[in-house]
Amino acid sequence: MASNQPLVPVLLLKTKSTPGDSYEDIFSSTKLAGHPGFQPIFVPVLQHQFLGDGMRQVRDLLGSRKIGNAPDCAYGGLIFTSQRAVEAFATLVQDDKGKGEQGWPHLEDVPVYSVGPATTRALKSVSQSPPLQIFGEHTGNGEALALFIQEHYTSWYSGRATLPPLLFLVGEQRRDIIPKTLMNPSLPANRRIEVTETVIYGTGVMESFPRDFADVLRESEGIERWVVVFSPTGCDSMLRGLGLLTNADAQQETPTTTKHEAAPKTYIATIGPTTRDHLKNNFGYEPDVCAEKPSPEGVLAGITGFDGRSR
């Protein structure tokens, strides 16, 4: 590909993170020999809303110091697997400071588990004093995090006859791999960890997404482009925007054409296997790339490593 060709658009179907977004940073700065470079474009798919009941429950637990390492605490640690859950938690921290409080120092002595680098970065930015003790950044997915928690949490509370429960802050839509793994009845009692899931935010497709996505597609017509999908939510709208679905009312929608026939220069990458399998199982669509690691570096590696001959 000649260097005088326009930048390759990378349509990131997510809300741009603030104050900086690592996907924008890595795609904007990547320079490859014989390649014009990438132009990251954010197209938000999801809208999130904090849920009052869940937020009140967590606020009450924090305010009454029921999350800590004292024997009478209700929970001995926290689990986060999404940036939205971290945002909700950070809101509670900020609200507490707005009332003149000094944060929750009792959290200093409990492990806070994070599924990967993006969630960990968000947790590290929470203005909590003393800082949170965060573990699990290297895991990358729920299954790996659950196995890590089993070993780490058991060691953390090794002097206890029974392990204190963990509080898992979640959205309305989530996988249950972590609770199932940690509460598996076949585990010995001294390794079984009770997990309470508290729903603190809801998620839905933004009403403006189909229109916003269509606008971006029109602006990039005739140019090789990538679409990066981060969640099963909105996959139908994405495929429909690309002209790849038949009947919007069908329970099992199928592609209208063979892959890329409708948009011969559009390629699709997914953040990981959950979204890839959703596309395959529900729409019969095989994405071009599935990132081996759910990170900006993983997505970039998948795209740059894509075999041009398969196009």
PDB file of C-alpha atoms in Angstrom:
ATOM      1  CA  MET A   1       0.000   0.000   0.000  1.00  0.00           C
ATOM      2  CA  ALA A   2       1.513   3.316  -1.056  1.00  0.00           C
ATOM      3  CA  SER A   3       2.368   5.818   1.635  1.00  0.00           C
ATOM      4  CA  ASN A   4       0.522   8.622  -0.194  1.00  0.00           C
ATOM      5  CA  GLN A   5      -2.825   6.900   0.242  1.00  0.00           C
ATOM      6  CA  PRO A   6      -5.234   8.172   2.908  1.00  0.00           C
ATOM      7  CA  LEU A   7      -5.084   6.896   6.463  1.00  0.00           C
ATOM      8  CA  VAL A   8      -6.991   3.673   7.074  1.00  0.00           C
ATOM      9  CA  PRO A   9     -10.078   4.437   9.209  1.00  0.00           C
ATOM     10  CA  VAL A  10     -10.430   2.273  12.315  1.00  0.00           C
ATOM     11  CA  LEU A  11     -14.015   2.571  13.522  1.00  0.00           C
ATOM     12  CA  LEU A  12     -13.905   1.905  17.262  1.00  0.00           C
ATOM     13  CA  LEU A  13     -17.421   1.045  18.403  1.00  0.00           C
ATOM     14  CA  LYS A  14     -17.001   2.450  21.897  1.00  0.00           C
ATOM     15  CA  THR A  15     -17.145   5.675  23.865  1.00  0.00           C
ATOM     16  CA  LYS A  16     -13.825   7.491  23.900  1.00  0.00           C
ATOM     17  CA  SER A  17     -12.243   7.252  27.334  1.00  0.00           C
ATOM     18  CA  THR A  18     -11.242  10.409  29.175  1.00  0.00           C
ATOM     19  CA  PRO A  19      -8.914  12.112  29.867  1.00  0.00           C
ATOM     20  CA  GLY A  20      -7.075   9.977  27.289  1.00  0.00           C
ATOM     21  CA  ASP A  21      -7.903   6.873  25.301  1.00  0.00           C
ATOM     22  CA  SER A  22      -5.232   4.212  24.786  1.00  0.00           C
ATOM     23  CA  TYR A  23      -6.848   2.989  21.547  1.00  0.00           C
ATOM     24  CA  GLU A  24      -6.586   6.456  20.045  1.00  0.00           C
ATOM     25  CA  ASP A  25      -2.998   6.768  21.243  1.00  0.00           C
ATOM     26  CA  ILE A  26      -1.778   3.477  19.820  1.00  0.00           C
ATOM     27  CA  PHE A  27      -3.553   3.651  16.449  1.00  0.00           C
ATOM     28  CA  SER A  28      -2.650   7.300  15.890  1.00  0.00           C
ATOM     29  CA  SER A  29       1.033   6.702  16.597  1.00  0.00           C
ATOM     30  CA  THR A  30       1.551   3.393  14.776  1.00  0.00           C
ATOM     31  CA  LYS A  31       3.691   3.731  11.643  1.00  0.00           C
ATOM     32  CA  LEU A  32       4.344   0.719   9.428  1.00  0.00           C
ATOM     33  CA  ALA A  33       6.604   0.449   6.407  1.00  0.00           C
ATOM     34  CA  GLY A  34       4.576   0.861   3.215  1.00  0.00           C
ATOM     35  CA  HIS A  35       1.394   1.599   5.187  1.00  0.00           C
ATOM     36  CA  PRO A  36      -0.288   5.035   5.338  1.00  0.00           C
ATOM     37  CA  GLY A  37      -1.203   4.659   9.029  1.00  0.00           C
ATOM     38  CA  PHE A  38      -4.491   4.525  10.890  1.00  0.00           C
ATOM     39  CA  GLN A  39      -7.182   7.055  11.684  1.00  0.00           C
ATOM     40  CA  PRO A  40      -9.081   6.060  14.856  1.00  0.00           C
ATOM     41  CA  ILE A  41     -12.741   7.129  14.830  1.00  0.00           C
ATOM     42  CA  PHE A  42     -14.991   6.588  17.842  1.00  0.00           C
ATOM     43  CA  VAL A  43     -18.608   5.588  17.282  1.00  0.00           C
ATOM     44  CA  PRO A  44     -20.292   5.056  20.687  1.00  0.00           C
ATOM     45  CA  VAL A  45     -22.658   2.088  20.745  1.00  0.00           C
ATOM     46  CA  LEU A  46     -23.660   1.756  24.382  1.00  0.00           C
ATOM     47  CA  GLN A  47     -25.248   4.110  26.818  1.00  0.00           C
ATOM     48  CA  HIS A  48     -24.925   3.451  30.518  1.00  0.00           C
ATOM     49  CA  GLN A  49     -27.052   4.497  33.445  1.00  0.00           C
ATOM     50  CA  PHE A  50     -26.183   4.082  37.104  1.00  0.00           C
ATOM     51  CA  LEU A  51     -28.950   2.235  38.942  1.00  0.00           C
ATOM     52  CA  GLY A  52     -30.179   3.780  42.176  1.00  0.00           C
ATOM     53  CA  ASP A  53     -30.840   0.597  44.164  1.00  0.00           C
ATOM     54  CA  GLY A  54     -27.426  -0.897  43.492  1.00  0.00           C
ATOM     55  CA  MET A  55     -25.619   2.382  44.106  1.00  0.00           C
ATOM     56  CA  ARG A  56     -27.406   2.793  47.447  1.00  0.00           C
ATOM     57  CA  GLN A  57     -26.490  -0.725  48.505  1.00  0.00           C
ATOM     58  CA  VAL A  58     -22.806  -0.163  47.798  1.00  0.00           C
ATOM     59  CA  ARG A  59     -22.852   3.292  49.394  1.00  0.00           C
ATOM     60  CA  ASP A  60     -24.403   1.832  52.550  1.00  0.00           C
ATOM     61  CA  LEU A  61     -21.813  -0.959  52.682  1.00  0.00           C
ATOM     62  CA  LEU A  62     -18.983   1.526  52.328  1.00  0.00           C
ATOM     63  CA  GLY A  63     -20.452   3.990  54.787  1.00  0.00           C
ATOM     64  CA  SER A  64     -20.940   1.303  57.435  1.00  0.00           C
ATOM     65  CA  ARG A  65     -17.470  -0.124  56.761  1.00  0.00           C
ATOM     66  CA  LYS A  66     -18.841  -3.530  55.883  1.00  0.00           C
ATOM     67  CA  ILE A  67     -16.110  -4.013  53.241  1.00  0.00           C
ATOM     68  CA  GLY A  68     -12.819  -4.649  55.000  1.00  0.00           C
ATOM     69  CA  ASN A  69     -10.595  -7.280  56.572  1.00  0.00           C
ATOM     70  CA  ALA A  70     -12.109  -7.209  60.057  1.00  0.00           C
ATOM     71  CA  PRO A  71     -13.828 -10.481  61.047  1.00  0.00           C
ATOM     72  CA  ASP A  72     -17.230  -8.790  61.304  1.00  0.00           C
ATOM     73  CA  CYS A  73     -17.111  -7.274  57.804  1.00  0.00           C
ATOM     74  CA  ALA A  74     -19.668  -8.519  55.287  1.00  0.00           C
ATOM     75  CA  TYR A  75     -17.146  -8.580  52.419  1.00  0.00           C
ATOM     76  CA  GLY A  76     -13.392  -9.074  52.259  1.00  0.00           C
ATOM     77  CA  GLY A  77     -12.753  -7.693  48.778  1.00  0.00           C
ATOM     78  CA  LEU A  78     -14.141  -6.287  45.523  1.00  0.00           C
ATOM     79  CA  ILE A  79     -14.265  -7.480  41.919  1.00  0.00           C
ATOM     80  CA  PHE A  80     -14.439  -5.256  38.817  1.00  0.00           C
ATOM     81  CA  THR A  81     -14.652  -6.491  35.231  1.00  0.00           C
ATOM     82  CA  SER A  82     -15.833  -3.323  33.479  1.00  0.00           C
ATOM     83  CA  GLN A  83     -14.853   0.313  33.311  1.00  0.00           C
ATOM     84  CA  ARG A  84     -18.510   1.281  33.793  1.00  0.00           C
ATOM     85  CA  ALA A  85     -18.561  -0.415  37.191  1.00  0.00           C
ATOM     86  CA  VAL A  86     -15.391   1.484  38.093  1.00  0.00           C
ATOM     87  CA  GLU A  87     -17.038   4.735  37.001  1.00  0.00           C
ATOM     88  CA  ALA A  88     -19.977   4.012  39.297  1.00  0.00           C
ATOM     89  CA  PHE A  89     -17.599   3.249  42.178  1.00  0.00           C
ATOM     90  CA  ALA A  90     -15.609   6.437  41.446  1.00  0.00           C
ATOM     91  CA  THR A  91     -18.869   8.404  41.572  1.00  0.00           C
ATOM     92  CA  LEU A  92     -19.501   7.082  45.078  1.00  0.00           C
ATOM     93  CA  VAL A  93     -15.974   8.076  46.104  1.00  0.00           C
ATOM     94  CA  GLN A  94     -16.452  11.577  44.698  1.00  0.00           C
ATOM     95  CA  ASP A  95     -19.855  11.955  46.361  1.00  0.00           C
ATOM     96  CA  ASP A  96     -18.275  10.977  49.673  1.00  0.00           C
ATOM     97  CA  LYS A  97     -15.571  13.602  49.273  1.00  0.00           C
ATOM     98  CA  GLY A  98     -18.183  16.178  48.368  1.00  0.00           C
ATOM     99  CA  LYS A  99     -19.678  15.652  51.806  1.00  0.00           C
ATOM    100  CA  GLY A 100     -16.337  16.437  53.436  1.00  0.00           C
ATOM    101  CA  GLU A 101     -15.465  12.828  54.215  1.00  0.00           C
ATOM    102  CA  GLN A 102     -11.924  11.487  53.916  1.00  0.00           C
ATOM    103  CA  GLY A 103     -12.555   8.423  51.795  1.00  0.00           C
ATOM    104  CA  TRP A 104     -12.608   4.868  53.060  1.00  0.00           C
ATOM    105  CA  PRO A 105      -9.246   3.958  54.577  1.00  0.00           C
ATOM    106  CA  HIS A 106     -10.636   0.553  55.560  1.00  0.00           C
ATOM    107  CA  LEU A 107     -10.372  -0.428  51.884  1.00  0.00           C
ATOM    108  CA  GLU A 108      -6.582  -0.225  52.099  1.00  0.00           C
ATOM    109  CA  ASP A 109      -6.408  -3.731  53.534  1.00  0.00           C
ATOM    110  CA  VAL A 110      -8.676  -5.573  51.100  1.00  0.00           C
ATOM    111  CA  PRO A 111      -7.812  -6.916  47.639  1.00  0.00           C
ATOM    112  CA  VAL A 112      -9.524  -5.296  44.667  1.00  0.00           C
ATOM    113  CA  TYR A 113      -9.599  -7.591  41.627  1.00  0.00           C
ATOM    114  CA  SER A 114      -9.511  -6.263  38.073  1.00  0.00           C
ATOM    115  CA  VAL A 115      -9.948  -8.244  34.857  1.00  0.00           C
ATOM    116  CA  GLY A 116      -7.403  -6.453  32.681  1.00  0.00           C
ATOM    117  CA  PRO A 117      -5.311  -3.366  31.900  1.00  0.00           C
ATOM    118  CA  ALA A 118      -8.156  -1.020  30.915  1.00  0.00           C
ATOM    119  CA  THR A 119     -10.177  -1.730  34.059  1.00  0.00           C
ATOM    120  CA  THR A 120      -7.003  -1.518  36.138  1.00  0.00           C
ATOM    121  CA  ARG A 121      -6.104   1.879  34.693  1.00  0.00           C
ATOM    122  CA  ALA A 122      -9.589   3.102  35.576  1.00  0.00           C
ATOM    123  CA  LEU A 123      -9.278   1.776  39.134  1.00  0.00           C
ATOM    124  CA  LYS A 124      -5.870   3.376  39.612  1.00  0.00           C
ATOM    125  CA  SER A 125      -7.358   6.735  38.681  1.00  0.00           C
ATOM    126  CA  VAL A 126      -9.981   6.531  41.455  1.00  0.00           C
ATOM    127  CA  SER A 127      -9.179   9.286  43.923  1.00  0.00           C
ATOM    128  CA  GLN A 128      -9.105   7.070  47.007  1.00  0.00           C
ATOM    129  CA  SER A 129      -6.703   7.565  49.879  1.00  0.00           C
ATOM    130  CA  PRO A 130      -4.882   5.356  50.722  1.00  0.00           C
ATOM    131  CA  PRO A 131      -4.751   3.917  47.169  1.00  0.00           C
ATOM    132  CA  LEU A 132      -6.590   0.710  46.392  1.00  0.00           C
ATOM    133  CA  GLN A 133      -4.629  -2.535  46.280  1.00  0.00           C
ATOM    134  CA  ILE A 134      -5.415  -3.849  42.792  1.00  0.00           C
ATOM    135  CA  PHE A 135      -4.668  -7.356  41.521  1.00  0.00           C
ATOM    136  CA  GLY A 136      -5.394  -9.389  38.388  1.00  0.00           C
ATOM    137  CA  GLU A 137      -4.439  -6.942  35.631  1.00  0.00           C
ATOM    138  CA  HIS A 138      -2.567  -9.699  33.779  1.00  0.00           C
ATOM    139  CA  THR A 139      -5.562 -12.054  33.542  1.00  0.00           C
ATOM    140  CA  GLY A 140      -7.469 -10.523  30.622  1.00  0.00           C
ATOM    141  CA  ASN A 141     -10.763 -12.456  30.939  1.00  0.00           C
ATOM    142  CA  GLY A 142     -13.241 -13.598  33.568  1.00  0.00           C
ATOM    143  CA  GLU A 143     -12.201 -17.241  33.617  1.00  0.00           C
ATOM    144  CA  ALA A 144      -8.527 -16.432  34.146  1.00  0.00           C
ATOM    145  CA  LEU A 145      -9.398 -13.826  36.784  1.00  0.00           C
ATOM    146  CA  ALA A 146     -11.557 -16.319  38.694  1.00  0.00           C
ATOM    147  CA  LEU A 147      -8.720 -18.852  38.808  1.00  0.00           C
ATOM    148  CA  PHE A 148      -6.308 -16.147  39.949  1.00  0.00           C
ATOM    149  CA  ILE A 149      -8.721 -15.019  42.682  1.00  0.00           C
ATOM    150  CA  GLN A 150      -9.031 -18.581  43.952  1.00  0.00           C
ATOM    151  CA  GLU A 151      -5.309 -18.738  44.702  1.00  0.00           C
ATOM    152  CA  HIS A 152      -4.698 -15.128  45.699  1.00  0.00           C
ATOM    153  CA  TYR A 153      -7.750 -14.658  47.942  1.00  0.00           C
ATOM    154  CA  THR A 154      -7.199 -17.973  49.693  1.00  0.00           C
ATOM    155  CA  SER A 155      -3.648 -16.877  50.475  1.00  0.00           C
ATOM    156  CA  TRP A 156      -4.747 -13.374  51.537  1.00  0.00           C
ATOM    157  CA  TYR A 157      -7.114 -14.799  54.180  1.00  0.00           C
ATOM    158  CA  SER A 158      -5.104 -17.934  54.929  1.00  0.00           C
ATOM    159  CA  GLY A 159      -5.617 -17.541  58.674  1.00  0.00           C
ATOM    160  CA  ARG A 160      -9.427 -17.684  58.448  1.00  0.00           C
ATOM    161  CA  ALA A 161     -11.470 -20.818  59.002  1.00  0.00           C
ATOM    162  CA  THR A 162     -13.816 -19.635  56.226  1.00  0.00           C
ATOM    163  CA  LEU A 163     -13.181 -17.108  53.489  1.00  0.00           C
ATOM    164  CA  PRO A 164     -15.181 -13.858  53.613  1.00  0.00           C
ATOM    165  CA  PRO A 165     -17.484 -13.224  50.642  1.00  0.00           C
ATOM    166  CA  LEU A 166     -16.480 -11.010  47.721  1.00  0.00           C
ATOM    167  CA  LEU A 167     -18.587  -8.136  46.359  1.00  0.00           C
ATOM    168  CA  PHE A 168     -18.799  -8.103  42.548  1.00  0.00           C
ATOM    169  CA  LEU A 169     -20.008  -4.797  41.050  1.00  0.00           C
ATOM    170  CA  VAL A 170     -21.681  -5.583  37.732  1.00  0.00           C
ATOM    171  CA  GLY A 171     -23.959  -4.350  34.969  1.00  0.00           C
ATOM    172  CA  GLU A 172     -27.325  -5.807  33.985  1.00  0.00           C
ATOM    173  CA  GLN A 173     -25.647  -7.858  31.243  1.00  0.00           C
ATOM    174  CA  ARG A 174     -22.690  -9.980  32.307  1.00  0.00           C
ATOM    175  CA  ARG A 175     -21.301 -13.486  32.191  1.00  0.00           C
ATOM    176  CA  ASP A 176     -21.525 -15.684  35.285  1.00  0.00           C
ATOM    177  CA  ILE A 177     -18.172 -17.446  34.928  1.00  0.00           C
ATOM    178  CA  ILE A 178     -16.614 -15.756  37.982  1.00  0.00           C
ATOM    179  CA  PRO A 179     -19.373 -16.583  40.529  1.00  0.00           C
ATOM    180  CA  LYS A 180     -19.746 -20.114  39.126  1.00  0.00           C
ATOM    181  CA  THR A 181     -16.025 -20.782  39.362  1.00  0.00           C
ATOM    182  CA  LEU A 182     -15.555 -19.364  42.847  1.00  0.00           C
ATOM    183  CA  MET A 183     -18.729 -20.889  44.322  1.00  0.00           C
ATOM    184  CA  ASN A 184     -18.380 -24.300  42.671  1.00  0.00           C
ATOM    185  CA  PRO A 185     -19.964 -26.804  45.133  1.00  0.00           C
ATOM    186  CA  SER A 186     -17.236 -29.334  44.334  1.00  0.00           C
ATOM    187  CA  LEU A 187     -14.576 -27.088  45.864  1.00  0.00           C
ATOM    188  CA  PRO A 188     -13.474 -27.820  49.435  1.00  0.00           C
ATOM    189  CA  ALA A 189     -15.051 -25.466  51.967  1.00  0.00           C
ATOM    190  CA  ASN A 190     -11.756 -23.687  52.682  1.00  0.00           C
ATOM    191  CA  ARG A 191     -11.387 -22.745  48.994  1.00  0.00           C
ATOM    192  CA  ARG A 192     -14.987 -21.919  48.144  1.00  0.00           C
ATOM    193  CA  ILE A 193     -15.654 -18.170  47.950  1.00  0.00           C
ATOM    194  CA  GLU A 194     -19.145 -16.712  48.121  1.00  0.00           C
ATOM    195  CA  VAL A 195     -19.732 -13.932  45.586  1.00  0.00           C
ATOM    196  CA  THR A 196     -22.495 -11.332  45.782  1.00  0.00           C
ATOM    197  CA  GLU A 197     -23.282  -9.624  42.495  1.00  0.00           C
ATOM    198  CA  THR A 198     -24.652  -6.105  42.910  1.00  0.00           C
ATOM    199  CA  VAL A 199     -26.018  -4.531  39.726  1.00  0.00           C
ATOM    200  CA  ILE A 200     -25.017  -0.873  39.677  1.00  0.00           C
ATOM    201  CA  TYR A 201     -25.476   0.092  36.018  1.00  0.00           C
ATOM    202  CA  GLY A 202     -27.616  -0.737  33.040  1.00  0.00           C
ATOM    203  CA  THR A 203     -26.600  -0.852  29.385  1.00  0.00           C
ATOM    204  CA  GLY A 204     -28.443  -0.358  26.135  1.00  0.00           C
ATOM    205  CA  VAL A 205     -27.769   0.588  22.526  1.00  0.00           C
ATOM    206  CA  MET A 206     -27.660   4.329  21.956  1.00  0.00           C
ATOM    207  CA  GLU A 207     -30.608   5.482  19.862  1.00  0.00           C
ATOM    208  CA  SER A 208     -28.264   7.552  17.727  1.00  0.00           C
ATOM    209  CA  PHE A 209     -25.845   4.693  16.934  1.00  0.00           C
ATOM    210  CA  PRO A 210     -27.394   3.501  13.624  1.00  0.00           C
ATOM    211  CA  ARG A 211     -27.402   7.071  12.303  1.00  0.00           C
ATOM    212  CA  ASP A 212     -23.923   7.887  13.630  1.00  0.00           C
ATOM    213  CA  PHE A 213     -22.503   4.649  12.219  1.00  0.00           C
ATOM    214  CA  ALA A 214     -24.124   5.275   8.823  1.00  0.00           C
ATOM    215  CA  ASP A 215     -22.622   8.775   8.715  1.00  0.00           C
ATOM    216  CA  VAL A 216     -19.116   7.476   9.423  1.00  0.00           C
ATOM    217  CA  LEU A 217     -19.495   4.721   6.806  1.00  0.00           C
ATOM    218  CA  ARG A 218     -20.541   7.248   4.172  1.00  0.00           C
ATOM    219  CA  GLU A 219     -17.547   9.425   4.958  1.00  0.00           C
ATOM    220  CA  SER A 220     -15.166   6.492   4.517  1.00  0.00           C
ATOM    221  CA  GLU A 221     -16.693   4.909   1.397  1.00  0.00           C
ATOM    222  CA  GLY A 222     -14.187   3.543  -1.086  1.00  0.00           C
ATOM    223  CA  ILE A 223     -11.411   3.345   1.507  1.00  0.00           C
ATOM    224  CA  GLU A 224     -10.122   0.236   3.221  1.00  0.00           C
ATOM    225  CA  ARG A 225     -11.452   0.384   6.768  1.00  0.00           C
ATOM    226  CA  TRP A 226     -11.693  -1.646   9.945  1.00  0.00           C
ATOM    227  CA  VAL A 227     -14.580  -1.903  12.371  1.00  0.00           C
ATOM    228  CA  VAL A 228     -13.580  -2.915  15.917  1.00  0.00           C
ATOM    229  CA  VAL A 229     -16.407  -4.429  17.993  1.00  0.00           C
ATOM    230  CA  PHE A 230     -16.133  -4.419  21.788  1.00  0.00           C
ATOM    231  CA  SER A 231     -19.405  -5.989  22.925  1.00  0.00           C
ATOM    232  CA  PRO A 232     -22.188  -8.285  21.718  1.00  0.00           C
ATOM    233  CA  THR A 233     -24.611  -5.410  22.353  1.00  0.00           C
ATOM    234  CA  GLY A 234     -25.141  -3.550  19.099  1.00  0.00           C
ATOM    235  CA  CYS A 235     -23.738  -6.251  16.803  1.00  0.00           C
ATOM    236  CA  ASP A 236     -27.037  -6.469  14.937  1.00  0.00           C
ATOM    237  CA  SER A 237     -27.086  -2.704  14.343  1.00  0.00           C
ATOM    238  CA  MET A 238     -23.471  -2.840  13.173  1.00  0.00           C
ATOM    239  CA  LEU A 239     -24.101  -5.637  10.669  1.00  0.00           C
ATOM    240  CA  ARG A 240     -27.286  -3.981   9.481  1.00  0.00           C
ATOM    241  CA  GLY A 241     -25.384  -0.735   8.928  1.00  0.00           C
ATOM    242  CA  LEU A 242     -22.948  -2.657   6.733  1.00  0.00           C
ATOM    243  CA  GLY A 243     -25.854  -4.114   4.754  1.00  0.00           C
ATOM    244  CA  LEU A 244     -25.186  -7.649   5.954  1.00  0.00           C
ATOM    245  CA  LEU A 245     -28.515  -8.601   7.548  1.00  0.00           C
ATOM    246  CA  THR A 246     -31.721  -9.670   5.896  1.00  0.00           C
ATOM    247  CA  ASN A 247     -34.784  -9.325   8.113  1.00  0.00           C
ATOM    248  CA  ALA A 248     -34.615  -7.044  11.143  1.00  0.00           C
ATOM    249  CA  ASP A 249     -37.566  -8.899  12.678  1.00  0.00           C
ATOM    250  CA  ALA A 250     -36.142 -12.405  12.353  1.00  0.00           C
ATOM    251  CA  GLN A 251     -35.040 -14.140  15.517  1.00  0.00           C
ATOM    252  CA  GLN A 252     -32.047 -15.681  13.747  1.00  0.00           C
ATOM    253  CA  GLU A 253     -30.783 -13.045  11.375  1.00  0.00           C
ATOM    254  CA  THR A 254     -28.347 -14.126   8.695  1.00  0.00           C
ATOM    255  CA  PRO A 255     -25.927 -12.281   6.426  1.00  0.00           C
ATOM    256  CA  THR A 256     -27.451 -11.174   3.159  1.00  0.00           C
ATOM    257  CA  THR A 257     -24.340 -11.963   1.142  1.00  0.00           C
ATOM    258  CA  THR A 258     -21.064 -13.731   1.377  1.00  0.00           C
ATOM    259  CA  LYS A 259     -18.540 -11.981   3.530  1.00  0.00           C
ATOM    260  CA  HIS A 260     -17.435  -8.547   2.332  1.00  0.00           C
ATOM    261  CA  GLU A 261     -19.544  -8.692  -0.862  1.00  0.00           C
ATOM    262  CA  ALA A 262     -21.649  -5.754   0.343  1.00  0.00           C
ATOM    263  CA  ALA A 263     -18.644  -3.726   1.480  1.00  0.00           C
ATOM    264  CA  PRO A 264     -15.543  -5.253  -0.121  1.00  0.00           C
ATOM    265  CA  LYS A 265     -13.066  -3.082   1.805  1.00  0.00           C
ATOM    266  CA  THR A 266     -14.570  -3.355   5.278  1.00  0.00           C
ATOM    267  CA  TYR A 267     -12.969  -5.744   7.783  1.00  0.00           C
ATOM    268  CA  ILE A 268     -14.184  -6.574  11.265  1.00  0.00           C
ATOM    269  CA  ALA A 269     -12.157  -7.210  14.421  1.00  0.00           C
ATOM    270  CA  THR A 270     -13.512  -8.224  17.824  1.00  0.00           C
ATOM    271  CA  ILE A 271     -12.031  -7.475  21.235  1.00  0.00           C
ATOM    272  CA  GLY A 272     -12.185 -11.154  22.196  1.00  0.00           C
ATOM    273  CA  PRO A 273     -13.893 -14.531  21.841  1.00  0.00           C
ATOM    274  CA  THR A 274     -17.172 -13.592  23.548  1.00  0.00           C
ATOM    275  CA  THR A 275     -18.040 -11.026  20.876  1.00  0.00           C
ATOM    276  CA  ARG A 276     -16.613 -13.213  18.099  1.00  0.00           C
ATOM    277  CA  ASP A 277     -18.783 -16.157  19.178  1.00  0.00           C
ATOM    278  CA  HIS A 278     -21.837 -13.904  19.431  1.00  0.00           C
ATOM    279  CA  LEU A 279     -21.375 -12.870  15.799  1.00  0.00           C
ATOM    280  CA  LYS A 280     -20.845 -16.463  14.694  1.00  0.00           C
ATOM    281  CA  ASN A 281     -23.597 -18.114  16.730  1.00  0.00           C
ATOM    282  CA  ASN A 282     -26.319 -15.490  16.309  1.00  0.00           C
ATOM    283  CA  PHE A 283     -25.633 -14.109  12.844  1.00  0.00           C
ATOM    284  CA  GLY A 284     -23.466 -16.699  11.117  1.00  0.00           C
ATOM    285  CA  TYR A 285     -20.789 -14.054  10.627  1.00  0.00           C
ATOM    286  CA  GLU A 286     -17.075 -14.819  11.041  1.00  0.00           C
ATOM    287  CA  PRO A 287     -15.033 -11.693  11.890  1.00  0.00           C
ATOM    288  CA  ASP A 288     -11.668 -11.260  10.215  1.00  0.00           C
ATOM    289  CA  VAL A 289      -9.747 -10.837  13.459  1.00  0.00           C
ATOM    290  CA  CYS A 290     -10.281 -11.800  17.100  1.00  0.00           C
ATOM    291  CA  ALA A 291      -7.732 -10.125  19.370  1.00  0.00           C
ATOM    292  CA  GLU A 292      -5.647 -12.634  21.295  1.00  0.00           C
ATOM    293  CA  LYS A 293      -5.462 -10.143  24.173  1.00  0.00           C
ATOM    294  CA  PRO A 294      -8.374  -7.770  24.966  1.00  0.00           C
ATOM    295  CA  SER A 295      -6.265  -4.636  24.832  1.00  0.00           C
ATOM    296  CA  PRO A 296      -5.270  -1.881  22.401  1.00  0.00           C
ATOM    297  CA  GLU A 297      -2.052  -3.752  21.706  1.00  0.00           C
ATOM    298  CA  GLY A 298      -3.970  -6.988  21.104  1.00  0.00           C
ATOM    299  CA  VAL A 299      -6.380  -5.381  18.639  1.00  0.00           C
ATOM    300  CA  LEU A 300      -3.548  -3.612  16.803  1.00  0.00           C
ATOM    301  CA  ALA A 301      -1.531  -6.840  16.570  1.00  0.00           C
ATOM    302  CA  GLY A 302      -4.534  -8.668  15.122  1.00  0.00           C
ATOM    303  CA  ILE A 303      -5.170  -6.014  12.487  1.00  0.00           C
ATOM    304  CA  THR A 304      -1.539  -5.550  11.460  1.00  0.00           C
ATOM    305  CA  GLY A 305      -1.036  -9.304  11.383  1.00  0.00           C
ATOM    306  CA  PHE A 306      -4.064  -9.921   9.196  1.00  0.00           C
ATOM    307  CA  ASP A 307      -2.986 -11.807   6.077  1.00  0.00           C
ATOM    308  CA  GLY A 308      -3.647  -9.522   3.119  1.00  0.00           C
ATOM    309  CA  ARG A 309      -3.953 -12.503   0.807  1.00  0.00           C
ATOM    310  CA  SER A 310      -7.184 -13.554   2.577  1.00  0.00           C
ATOM    311  CA  ARG A 311      -8.821 -10.320   1.521  1.00  0.00           C
TER     312      ARG A 311
END
